[in-house]
PDB file of C-alpha atoms in Angstrom:
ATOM      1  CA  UNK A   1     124.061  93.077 138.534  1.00  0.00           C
ATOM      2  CA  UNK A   2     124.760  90.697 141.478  1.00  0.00           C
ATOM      3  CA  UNK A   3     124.286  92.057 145.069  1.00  0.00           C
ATOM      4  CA  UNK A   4     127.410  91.747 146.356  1.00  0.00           C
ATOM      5  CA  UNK A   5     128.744  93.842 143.257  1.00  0.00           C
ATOM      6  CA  UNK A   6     126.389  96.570 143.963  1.00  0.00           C
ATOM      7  CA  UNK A   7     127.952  96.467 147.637  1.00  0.00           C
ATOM      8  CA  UNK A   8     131.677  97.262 146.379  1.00  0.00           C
ATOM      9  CA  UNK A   9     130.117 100.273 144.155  1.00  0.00           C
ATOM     10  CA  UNK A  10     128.197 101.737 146.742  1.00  0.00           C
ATOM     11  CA  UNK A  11     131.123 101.344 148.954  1.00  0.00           C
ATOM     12  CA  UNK A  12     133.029 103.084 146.244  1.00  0.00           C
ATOM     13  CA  UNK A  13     130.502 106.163 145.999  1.00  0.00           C
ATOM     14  CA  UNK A  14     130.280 104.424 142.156  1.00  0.00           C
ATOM     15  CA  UNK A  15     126.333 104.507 140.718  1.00  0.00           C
ATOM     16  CA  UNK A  16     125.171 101.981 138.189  1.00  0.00           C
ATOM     17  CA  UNK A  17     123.062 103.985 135.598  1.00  0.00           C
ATOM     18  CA  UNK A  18     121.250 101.742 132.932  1.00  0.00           C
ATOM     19  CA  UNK A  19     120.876 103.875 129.574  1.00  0.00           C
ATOM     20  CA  UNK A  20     117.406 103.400 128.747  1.00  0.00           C
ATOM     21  CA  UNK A  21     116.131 101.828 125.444  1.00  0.00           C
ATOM     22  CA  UNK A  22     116.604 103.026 121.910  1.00  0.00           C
ATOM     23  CA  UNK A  23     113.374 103.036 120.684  1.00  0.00           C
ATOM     24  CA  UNK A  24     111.766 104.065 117.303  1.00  0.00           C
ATOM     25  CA  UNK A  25     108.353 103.695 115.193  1.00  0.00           C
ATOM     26  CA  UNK A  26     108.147 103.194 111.730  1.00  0.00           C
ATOM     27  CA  UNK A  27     105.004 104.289 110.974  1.00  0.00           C
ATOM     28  CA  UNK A  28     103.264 103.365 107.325  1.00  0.00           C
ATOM     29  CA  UNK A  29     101.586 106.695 105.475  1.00  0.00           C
ATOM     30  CA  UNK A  30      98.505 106.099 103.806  1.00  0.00           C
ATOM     31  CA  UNK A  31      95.510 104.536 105.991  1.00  0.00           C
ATOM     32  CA  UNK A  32      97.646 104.679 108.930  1.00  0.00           C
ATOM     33  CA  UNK A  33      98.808 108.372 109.905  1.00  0.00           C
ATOM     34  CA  UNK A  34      96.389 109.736 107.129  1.00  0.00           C
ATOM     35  CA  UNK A  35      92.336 109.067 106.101  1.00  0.00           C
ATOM     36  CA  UNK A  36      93.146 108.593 102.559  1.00  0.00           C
ATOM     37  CA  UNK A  37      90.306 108.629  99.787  1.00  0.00           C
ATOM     38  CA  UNK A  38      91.598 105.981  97.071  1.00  0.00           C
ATOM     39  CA  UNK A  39      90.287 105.631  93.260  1.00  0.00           C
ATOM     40  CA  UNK A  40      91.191 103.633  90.190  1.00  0.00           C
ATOM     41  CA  UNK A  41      89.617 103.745  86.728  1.00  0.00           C
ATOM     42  CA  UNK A  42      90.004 100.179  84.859  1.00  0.00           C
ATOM     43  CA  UNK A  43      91.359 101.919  81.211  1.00  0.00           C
ATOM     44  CA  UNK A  44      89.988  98.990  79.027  1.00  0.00           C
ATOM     45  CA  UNK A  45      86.236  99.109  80.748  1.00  0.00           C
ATOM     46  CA  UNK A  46      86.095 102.940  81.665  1.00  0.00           C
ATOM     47  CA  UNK A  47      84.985 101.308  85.081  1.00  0.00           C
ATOM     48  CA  UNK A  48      85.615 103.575  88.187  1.00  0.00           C
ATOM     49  CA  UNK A  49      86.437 101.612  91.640  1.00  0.00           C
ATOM     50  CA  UNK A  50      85.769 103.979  94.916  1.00  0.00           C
ATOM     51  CA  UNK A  51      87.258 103.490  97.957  1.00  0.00           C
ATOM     52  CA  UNK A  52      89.403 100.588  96.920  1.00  0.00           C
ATOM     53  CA  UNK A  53      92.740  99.698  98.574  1.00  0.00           C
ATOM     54  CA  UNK A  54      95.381 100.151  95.761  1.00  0.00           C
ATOM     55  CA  UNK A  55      97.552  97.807  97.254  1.00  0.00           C
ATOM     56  CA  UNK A  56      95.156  95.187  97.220  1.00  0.00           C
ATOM     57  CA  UNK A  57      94.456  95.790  93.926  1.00  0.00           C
ATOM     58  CA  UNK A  58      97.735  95.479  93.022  1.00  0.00           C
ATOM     59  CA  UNK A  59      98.043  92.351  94.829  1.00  0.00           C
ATOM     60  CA  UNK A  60      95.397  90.260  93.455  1.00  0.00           C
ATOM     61  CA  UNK A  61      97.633  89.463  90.306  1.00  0.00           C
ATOM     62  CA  UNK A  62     101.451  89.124  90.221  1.00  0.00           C
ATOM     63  CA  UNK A  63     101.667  90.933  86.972  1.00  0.00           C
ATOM     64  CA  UNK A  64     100.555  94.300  88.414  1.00  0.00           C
ATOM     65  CA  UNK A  65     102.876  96.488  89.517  1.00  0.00           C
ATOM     66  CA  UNK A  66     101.965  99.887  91.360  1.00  0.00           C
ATOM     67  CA  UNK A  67     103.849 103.635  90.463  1.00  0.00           C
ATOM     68  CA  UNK A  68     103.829 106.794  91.593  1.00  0.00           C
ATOM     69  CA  UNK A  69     104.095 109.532  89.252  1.00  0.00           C
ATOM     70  CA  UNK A  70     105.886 113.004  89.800  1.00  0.00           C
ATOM     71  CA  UNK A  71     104.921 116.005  89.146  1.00  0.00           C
ATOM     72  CA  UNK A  72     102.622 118.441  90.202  1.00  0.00           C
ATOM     73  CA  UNK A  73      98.585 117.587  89.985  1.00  0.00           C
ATOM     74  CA  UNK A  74      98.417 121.135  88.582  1.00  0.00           C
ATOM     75  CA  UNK A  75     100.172 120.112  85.513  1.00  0.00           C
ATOM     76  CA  UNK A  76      97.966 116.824  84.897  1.00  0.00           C
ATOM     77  CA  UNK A  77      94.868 118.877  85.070  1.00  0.00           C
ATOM     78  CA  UNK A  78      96.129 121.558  82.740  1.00  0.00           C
ATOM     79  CA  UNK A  79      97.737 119.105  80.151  1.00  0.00           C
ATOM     80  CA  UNK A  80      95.276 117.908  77.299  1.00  0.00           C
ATOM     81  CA  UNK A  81      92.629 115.495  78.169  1.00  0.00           C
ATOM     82  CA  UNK A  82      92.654 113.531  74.789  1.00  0.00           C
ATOM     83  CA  UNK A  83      96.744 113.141  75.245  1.00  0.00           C
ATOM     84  CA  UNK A  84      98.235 109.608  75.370  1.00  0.00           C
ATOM     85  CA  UNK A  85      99.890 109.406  78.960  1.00  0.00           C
ATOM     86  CA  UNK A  86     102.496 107.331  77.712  1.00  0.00           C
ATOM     87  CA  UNK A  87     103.392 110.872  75.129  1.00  0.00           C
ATOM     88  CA  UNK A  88     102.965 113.184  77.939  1.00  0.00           C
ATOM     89  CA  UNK A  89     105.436 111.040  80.079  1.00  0.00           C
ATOM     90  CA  UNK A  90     107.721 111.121  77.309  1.00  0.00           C
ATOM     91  CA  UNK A  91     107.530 114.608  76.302  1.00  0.00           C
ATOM     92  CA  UNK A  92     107.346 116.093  79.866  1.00  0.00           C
ATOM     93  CA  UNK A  93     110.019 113.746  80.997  1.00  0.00           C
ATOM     94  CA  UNK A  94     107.642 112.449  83.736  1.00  0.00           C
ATOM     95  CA  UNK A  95     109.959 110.595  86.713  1.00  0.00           C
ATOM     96  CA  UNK A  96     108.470 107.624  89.284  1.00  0.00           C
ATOM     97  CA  UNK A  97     108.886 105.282  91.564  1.00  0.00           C
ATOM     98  CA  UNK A  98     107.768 101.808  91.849  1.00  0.00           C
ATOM     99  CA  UNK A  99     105.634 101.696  94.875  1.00  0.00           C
ATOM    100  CA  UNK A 100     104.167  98.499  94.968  1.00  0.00           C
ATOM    101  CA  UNK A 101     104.629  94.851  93.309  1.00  0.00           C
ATOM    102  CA  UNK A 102     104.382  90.994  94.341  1.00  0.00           C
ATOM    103  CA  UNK A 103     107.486  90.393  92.275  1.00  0.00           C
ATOM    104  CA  UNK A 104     111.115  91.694  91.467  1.00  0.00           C
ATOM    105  CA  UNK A 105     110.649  93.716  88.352  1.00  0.00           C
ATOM    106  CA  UNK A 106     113.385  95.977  86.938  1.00  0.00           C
ATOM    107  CA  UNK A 107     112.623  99.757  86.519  1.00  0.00           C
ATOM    108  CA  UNK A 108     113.436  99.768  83.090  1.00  0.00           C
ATOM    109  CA  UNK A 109     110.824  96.864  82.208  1.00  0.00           C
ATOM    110  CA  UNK A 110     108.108  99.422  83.818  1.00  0.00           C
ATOM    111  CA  UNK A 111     109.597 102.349  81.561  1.00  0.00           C
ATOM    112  CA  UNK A 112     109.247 100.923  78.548  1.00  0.00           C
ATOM    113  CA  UNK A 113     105.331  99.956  79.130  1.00  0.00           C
ATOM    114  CA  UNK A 114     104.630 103.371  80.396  1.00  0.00           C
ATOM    115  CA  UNK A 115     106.476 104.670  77.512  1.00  0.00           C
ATOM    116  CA  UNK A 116     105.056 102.648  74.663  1.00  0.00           C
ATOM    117  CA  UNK A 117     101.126 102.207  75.968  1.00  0.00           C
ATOM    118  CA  UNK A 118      98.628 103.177  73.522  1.00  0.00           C
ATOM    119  CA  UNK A 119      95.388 103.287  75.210  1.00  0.00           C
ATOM    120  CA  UNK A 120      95.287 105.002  78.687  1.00  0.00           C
ATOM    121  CA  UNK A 121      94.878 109.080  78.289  1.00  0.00           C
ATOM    122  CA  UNK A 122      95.488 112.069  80.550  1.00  0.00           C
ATOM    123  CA  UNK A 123      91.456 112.331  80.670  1.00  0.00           C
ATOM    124  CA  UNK A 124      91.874 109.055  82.552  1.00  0.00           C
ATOM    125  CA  UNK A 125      93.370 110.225  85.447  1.00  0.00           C
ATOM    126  CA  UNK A 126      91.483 113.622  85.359  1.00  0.00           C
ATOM    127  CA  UNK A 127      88.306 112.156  86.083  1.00  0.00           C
ATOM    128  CA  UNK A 128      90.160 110.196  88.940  1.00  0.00           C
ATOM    129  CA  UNK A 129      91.164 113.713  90.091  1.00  0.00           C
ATOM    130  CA  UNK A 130      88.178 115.717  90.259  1.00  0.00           C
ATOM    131  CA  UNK A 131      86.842 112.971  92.218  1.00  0.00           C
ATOM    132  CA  UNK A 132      89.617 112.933  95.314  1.00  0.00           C
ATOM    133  CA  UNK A 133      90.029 116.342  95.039  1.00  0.00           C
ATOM    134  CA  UNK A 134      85.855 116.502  95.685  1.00  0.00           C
ATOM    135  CA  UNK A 135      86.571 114.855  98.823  1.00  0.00           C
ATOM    136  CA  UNK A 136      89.426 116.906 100.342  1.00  0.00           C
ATOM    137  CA  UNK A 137      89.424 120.316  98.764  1.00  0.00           C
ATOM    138  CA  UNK A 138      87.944 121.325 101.938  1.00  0.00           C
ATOM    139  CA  UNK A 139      90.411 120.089 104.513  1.00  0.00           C
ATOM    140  CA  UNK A 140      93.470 121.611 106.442  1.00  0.00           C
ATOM    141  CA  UNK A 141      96.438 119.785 105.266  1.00  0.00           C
ATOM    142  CA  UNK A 142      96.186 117.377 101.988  1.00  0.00           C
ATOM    143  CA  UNK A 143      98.147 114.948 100.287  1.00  0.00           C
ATOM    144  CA  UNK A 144      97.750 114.378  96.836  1.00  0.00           C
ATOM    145  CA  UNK A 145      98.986 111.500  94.436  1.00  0.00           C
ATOM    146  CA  UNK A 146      98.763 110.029  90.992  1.00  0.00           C
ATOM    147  CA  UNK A 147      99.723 106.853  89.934  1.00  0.00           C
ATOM    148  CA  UNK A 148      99.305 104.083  87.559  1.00  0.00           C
ATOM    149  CA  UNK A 149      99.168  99.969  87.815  1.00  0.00           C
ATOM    150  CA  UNK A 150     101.121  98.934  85.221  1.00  0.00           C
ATOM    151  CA  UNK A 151     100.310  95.297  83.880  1.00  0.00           C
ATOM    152  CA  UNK A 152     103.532  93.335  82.845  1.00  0.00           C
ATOM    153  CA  UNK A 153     101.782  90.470  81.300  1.00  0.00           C
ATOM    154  CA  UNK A 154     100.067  92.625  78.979  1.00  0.00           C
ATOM    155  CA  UNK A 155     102.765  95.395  78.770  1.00  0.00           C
ATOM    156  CA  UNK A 156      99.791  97.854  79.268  1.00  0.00           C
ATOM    157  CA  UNK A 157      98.896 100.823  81.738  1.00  0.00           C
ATOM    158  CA  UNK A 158      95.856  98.532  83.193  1.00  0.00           C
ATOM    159  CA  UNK A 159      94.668 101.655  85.904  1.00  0.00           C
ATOM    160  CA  UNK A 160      94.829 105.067  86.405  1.00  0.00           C
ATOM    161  CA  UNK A 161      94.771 105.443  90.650  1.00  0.00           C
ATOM    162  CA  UNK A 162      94.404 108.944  92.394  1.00  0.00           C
ATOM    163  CA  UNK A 163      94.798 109.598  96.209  1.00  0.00           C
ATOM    164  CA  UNK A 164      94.701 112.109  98.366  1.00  0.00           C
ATOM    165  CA  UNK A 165      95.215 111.555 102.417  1.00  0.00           C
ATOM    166  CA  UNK A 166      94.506 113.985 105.549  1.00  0.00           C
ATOM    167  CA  UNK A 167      96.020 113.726 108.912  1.00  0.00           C
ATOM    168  CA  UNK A 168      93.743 111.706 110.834  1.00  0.00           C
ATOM    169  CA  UNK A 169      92.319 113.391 114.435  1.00  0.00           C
ATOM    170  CA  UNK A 170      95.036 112.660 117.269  1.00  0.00           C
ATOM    171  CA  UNK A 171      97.948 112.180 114.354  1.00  0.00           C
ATOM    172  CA  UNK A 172      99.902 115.297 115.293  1.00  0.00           C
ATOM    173  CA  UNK A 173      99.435 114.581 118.953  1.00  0.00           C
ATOM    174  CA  UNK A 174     100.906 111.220 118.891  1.00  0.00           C
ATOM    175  CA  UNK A 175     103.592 112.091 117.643  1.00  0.00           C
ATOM    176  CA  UNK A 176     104.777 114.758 120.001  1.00  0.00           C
ATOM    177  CA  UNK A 177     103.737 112.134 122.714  1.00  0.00           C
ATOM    178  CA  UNK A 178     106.226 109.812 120.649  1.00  0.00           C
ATOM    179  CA  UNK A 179     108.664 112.498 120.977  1.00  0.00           C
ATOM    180  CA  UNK A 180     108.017 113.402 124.570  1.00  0.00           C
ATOM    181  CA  UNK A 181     108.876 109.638 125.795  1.00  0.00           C
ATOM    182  CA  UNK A 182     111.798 110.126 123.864  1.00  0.00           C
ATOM    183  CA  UNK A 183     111.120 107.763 120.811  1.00  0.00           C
ATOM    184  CA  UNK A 184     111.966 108.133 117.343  1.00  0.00           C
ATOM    185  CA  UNK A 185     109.777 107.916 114.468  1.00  0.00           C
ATOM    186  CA  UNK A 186     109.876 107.504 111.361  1.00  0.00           C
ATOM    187  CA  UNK A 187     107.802 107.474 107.509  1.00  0.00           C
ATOM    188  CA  UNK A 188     107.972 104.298 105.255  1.00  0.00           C
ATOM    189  CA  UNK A 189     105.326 105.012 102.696  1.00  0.00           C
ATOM    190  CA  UNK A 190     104.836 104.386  98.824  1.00  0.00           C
ATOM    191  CA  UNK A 191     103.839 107.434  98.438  1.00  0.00           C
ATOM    192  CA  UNK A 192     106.268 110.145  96.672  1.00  0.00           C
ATOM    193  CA  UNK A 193     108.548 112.176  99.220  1.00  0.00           C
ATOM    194  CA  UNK A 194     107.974 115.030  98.312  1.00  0.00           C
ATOM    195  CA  UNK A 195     104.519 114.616  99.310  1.00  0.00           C
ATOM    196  CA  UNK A 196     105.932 112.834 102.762  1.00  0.00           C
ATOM    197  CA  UNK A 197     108.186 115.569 103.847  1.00  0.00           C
ATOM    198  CA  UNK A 198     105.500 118.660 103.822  1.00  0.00           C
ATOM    199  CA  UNK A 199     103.363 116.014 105.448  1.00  0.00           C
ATOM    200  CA  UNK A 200     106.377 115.143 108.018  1.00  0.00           C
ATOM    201  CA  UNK A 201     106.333 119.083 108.609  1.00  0.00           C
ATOM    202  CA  UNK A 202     102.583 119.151 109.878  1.00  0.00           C
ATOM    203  CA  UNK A 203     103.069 116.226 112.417  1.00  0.00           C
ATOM    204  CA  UNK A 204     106.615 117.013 113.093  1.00  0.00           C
ATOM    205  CA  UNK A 205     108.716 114.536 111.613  1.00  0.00           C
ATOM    206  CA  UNK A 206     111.944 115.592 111.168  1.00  0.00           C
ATOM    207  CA  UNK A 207     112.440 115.221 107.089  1.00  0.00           C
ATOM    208  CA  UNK A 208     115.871 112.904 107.352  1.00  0.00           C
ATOM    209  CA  UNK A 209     113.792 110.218 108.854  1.00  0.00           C
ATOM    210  CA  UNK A 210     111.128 109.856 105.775  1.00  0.00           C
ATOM    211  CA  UNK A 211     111.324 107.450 103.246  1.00  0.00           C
ATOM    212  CA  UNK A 212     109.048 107.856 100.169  1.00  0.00           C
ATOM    213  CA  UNK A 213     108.475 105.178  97.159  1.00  0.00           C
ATOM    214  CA  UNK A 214     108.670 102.467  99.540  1.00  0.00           C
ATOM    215  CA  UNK A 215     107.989  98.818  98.229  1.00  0.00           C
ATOM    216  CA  UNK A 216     107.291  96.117 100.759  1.00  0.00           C
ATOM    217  CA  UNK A 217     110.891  94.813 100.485  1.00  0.00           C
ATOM    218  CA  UNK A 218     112.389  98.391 100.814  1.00  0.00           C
ATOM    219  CA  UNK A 219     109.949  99.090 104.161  1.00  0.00           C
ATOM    220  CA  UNK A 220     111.437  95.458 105.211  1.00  0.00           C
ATOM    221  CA  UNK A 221     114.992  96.534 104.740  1.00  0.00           C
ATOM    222  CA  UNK A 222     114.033  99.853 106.487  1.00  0.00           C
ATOM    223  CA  UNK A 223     112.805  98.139 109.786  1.00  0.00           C
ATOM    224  CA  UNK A 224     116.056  95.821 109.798  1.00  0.00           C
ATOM    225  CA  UNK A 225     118.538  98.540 108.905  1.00  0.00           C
ATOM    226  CA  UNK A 226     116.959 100.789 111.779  1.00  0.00           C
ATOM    227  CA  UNK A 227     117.335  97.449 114.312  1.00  0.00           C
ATOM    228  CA  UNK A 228     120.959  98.157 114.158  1.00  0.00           C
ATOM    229  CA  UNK A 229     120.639 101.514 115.774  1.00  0.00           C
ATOM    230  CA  UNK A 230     117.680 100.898 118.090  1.00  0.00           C
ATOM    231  CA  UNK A 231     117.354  98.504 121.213  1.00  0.00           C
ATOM    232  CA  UNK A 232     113.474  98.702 119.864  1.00  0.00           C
ATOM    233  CA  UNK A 233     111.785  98.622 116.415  1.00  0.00           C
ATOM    234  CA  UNK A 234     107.757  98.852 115.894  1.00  0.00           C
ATOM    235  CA  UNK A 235     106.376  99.090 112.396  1.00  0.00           C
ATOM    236  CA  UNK A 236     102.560 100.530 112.639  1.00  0.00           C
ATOM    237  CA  UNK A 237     101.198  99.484 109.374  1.00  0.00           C
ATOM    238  CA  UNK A 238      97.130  98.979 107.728  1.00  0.00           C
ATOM    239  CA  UNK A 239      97.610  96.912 104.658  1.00  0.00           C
ATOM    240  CA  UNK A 240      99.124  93.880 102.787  1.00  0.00           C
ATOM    241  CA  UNK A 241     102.228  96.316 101.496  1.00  0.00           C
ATOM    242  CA  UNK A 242     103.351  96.840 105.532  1.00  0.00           C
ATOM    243  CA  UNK A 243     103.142  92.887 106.404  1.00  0.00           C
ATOM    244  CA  UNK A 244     107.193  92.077 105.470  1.00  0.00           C
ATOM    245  CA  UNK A 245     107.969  95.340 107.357  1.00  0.00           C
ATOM    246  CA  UNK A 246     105.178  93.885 110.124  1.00  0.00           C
ATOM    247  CA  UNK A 247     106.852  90.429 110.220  1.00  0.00           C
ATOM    248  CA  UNK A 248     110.777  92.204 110.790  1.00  0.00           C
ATOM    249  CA  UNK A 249     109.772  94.751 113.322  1.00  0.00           C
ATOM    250  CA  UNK A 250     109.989  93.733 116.898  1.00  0.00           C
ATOM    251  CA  UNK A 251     106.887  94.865 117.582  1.00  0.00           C
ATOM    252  CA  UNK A 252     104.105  94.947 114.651  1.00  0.00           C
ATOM    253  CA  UNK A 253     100.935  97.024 115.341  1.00  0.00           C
ATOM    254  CA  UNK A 254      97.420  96.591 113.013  1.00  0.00           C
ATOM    255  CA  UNK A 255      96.027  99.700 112.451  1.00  0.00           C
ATOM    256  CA  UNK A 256      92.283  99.555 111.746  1.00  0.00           C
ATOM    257  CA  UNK A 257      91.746 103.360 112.216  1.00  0.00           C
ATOM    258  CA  UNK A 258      90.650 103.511 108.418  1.00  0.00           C
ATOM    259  CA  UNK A 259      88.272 100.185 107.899  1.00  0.00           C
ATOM    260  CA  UNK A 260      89.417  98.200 104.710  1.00  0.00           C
ATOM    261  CA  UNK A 261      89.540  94.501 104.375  1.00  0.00           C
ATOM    262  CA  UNK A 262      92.328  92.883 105.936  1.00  0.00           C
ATOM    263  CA  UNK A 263      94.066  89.870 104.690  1.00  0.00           C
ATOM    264  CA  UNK A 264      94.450  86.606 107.007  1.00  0.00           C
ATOM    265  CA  UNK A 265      98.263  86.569 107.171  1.00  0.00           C
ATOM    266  CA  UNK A 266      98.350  90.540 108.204  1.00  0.00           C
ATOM    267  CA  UNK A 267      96.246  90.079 111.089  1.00  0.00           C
ATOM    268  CA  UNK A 268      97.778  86.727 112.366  1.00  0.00           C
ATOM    269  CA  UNK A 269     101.332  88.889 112.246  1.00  0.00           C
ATOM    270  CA  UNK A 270     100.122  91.481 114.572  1.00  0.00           C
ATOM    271  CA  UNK A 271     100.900  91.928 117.751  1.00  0.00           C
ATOM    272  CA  UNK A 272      98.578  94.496 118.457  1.00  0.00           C
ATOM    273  CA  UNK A 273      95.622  95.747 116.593  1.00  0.00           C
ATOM    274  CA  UNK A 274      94.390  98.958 117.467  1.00  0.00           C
ATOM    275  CA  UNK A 275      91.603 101.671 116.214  1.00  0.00           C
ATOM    276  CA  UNK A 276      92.866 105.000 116.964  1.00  0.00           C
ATOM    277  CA  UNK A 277      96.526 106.166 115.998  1.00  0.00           C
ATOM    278  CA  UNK A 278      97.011 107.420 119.993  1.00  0.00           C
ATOM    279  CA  UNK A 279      96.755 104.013 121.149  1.00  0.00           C
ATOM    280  CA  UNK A 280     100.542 103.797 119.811  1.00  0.00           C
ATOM    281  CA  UNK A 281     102.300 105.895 122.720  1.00  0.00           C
ATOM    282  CA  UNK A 282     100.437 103.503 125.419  1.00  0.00           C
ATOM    283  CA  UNK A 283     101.362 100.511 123.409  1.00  0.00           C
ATOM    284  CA  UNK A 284     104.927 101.218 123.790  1.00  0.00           C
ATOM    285  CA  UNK A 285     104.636 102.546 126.971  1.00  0.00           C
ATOM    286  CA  UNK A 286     103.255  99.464 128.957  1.00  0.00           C
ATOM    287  CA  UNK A 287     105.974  97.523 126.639  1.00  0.00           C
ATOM    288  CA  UNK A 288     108.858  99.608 127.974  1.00  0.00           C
ATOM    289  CA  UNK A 289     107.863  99.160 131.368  1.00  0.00           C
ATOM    290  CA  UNK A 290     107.393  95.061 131.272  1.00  0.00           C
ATOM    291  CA  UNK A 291     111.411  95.193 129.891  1.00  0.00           C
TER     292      UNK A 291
END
């Protein structure tokens, strides 16, 4: 505003107010607002992989594609070990989502594998089961999910994957610091949403502003979508699924809070890379105030 304008106002009794920034955080789920405890068996070898990113996994060959399943562990636990999963999807009328894939594949393409395979059984993911639940049984607040990475070369289920997440320390508090300063936030996850929401409810999210079975190009169109609402878009992200959403987002923030091997390209795209969750609020913060 020019000087001589703020004169003629000021003569006027007239104030200029300037609204103050939009501003809103996408934040990704697993590895970045929870300490999640990943495992996949290999159904052809029997071979169990700790600790591995699925994402990654999924990523090392474009034929792999990455579900959710839904349900209720309960049920997969209960059901019988020897059981075909592709039979027990059938019969049970199992639903899920496609959470993660290098390539545009049509839902009904992954249906009919997951329908049809004849070697993966329910035992499979049991064993992956026990072994998260082992690892969290004991905490506060959990998050549990099943999947499978379905191979479309090989129309085959190639692994059973099992996860379960926990809020990490500080994840609660930055988000009612988030809130204080008067910033949105928001979930973009692969995970399932039902999971998300009673998640969202711990940390305070409100449940409108989660979005579950996210792929990398759905977290994109997120980011983009909420750019027409906001003055001010971060996406705070861990892994290879969050670097289109990463590349969209005004402002892309690394989280290394959970150590895992990060590709090249995902570093080089963030602007900042941080180790604890709280750094977020300060982040934006010293960004708000240089605008």
């Amino acid at each position: 505003m020019s000087a001589g304008l703020v004169r003629v106002l000021s003569a006027l009794n007239l104030y200029y107010v300037m609204e103050p920034m939009r501003v809103a955080v996408v934040f990704d789920s697993a590895g970045t607002l929870l300490r999640t405890y990943r495992i996949a068996k290999e159904v052809l070898t029997g071979k169990m992989l700790e600790n591995i990113e699925t994402t990654m996994l999924t990523f090392a060959d474009p034929d792999r594609v990455l579900c959710v399943l839904h349900g209720h562990s309960r049920d997969y636990i209960q059901a019988p070990p020897e059981m075909l999963i592709s039979d027990y999807i059938r019969e049970q009328g199992i639903e899920f989502g496609i959470s993660c894939t290098r390539k545009v594949v049509e839902k009904e393409t992954i249906q009919a594998i997951l329908h049809s395979d004849s070697r993966a059984v329910i035992r499979d993911m049991q064993e992956c089961m026990r072994i998260i639940w082992k690892e969290i049984k004991d905490r506060e607040v959990v998050a549990l999910n099943n999947g499978l990475i379905v191979h479309t070369g090989h129309n085959s289920i190639e692994f059973c994957v099992a996860t379960g997440g926990t809020p990490f320390p500080g994840a609660r508090e930055t988000i009612r610091t988030l809130h204080h300063m008067g910033i949105f936030t928001y979930i973009a996850s692969g995970d399932r949403e039902a999971k998300l929401e009673r998640m969202a409810d711990y940390l305070g999210i409100p449940r409108d502003q989660v979005f579950g079975v996210a792929t990398p190009a759905i977290k994109e169109r997120i980011v983009r979508d909420l750019q027409h609402d906001y003055d001010l878009v971060a996406m705070v992200g861990d892994s290879v699924n969050d670097l289109r959403a990463m590349r969209t987002a005004d402002i892309a923030i690394l989280s290394d809070q959970q150590q895992s091997e990060k590709p090249e390209e995902l570093i080089s795209e963030a602007d900042y890379r941080i180790h604890d969750l709280q750094a977020v609020p300060k982040i934006l913060q010293t960004v708000l105030e240089k605008s």
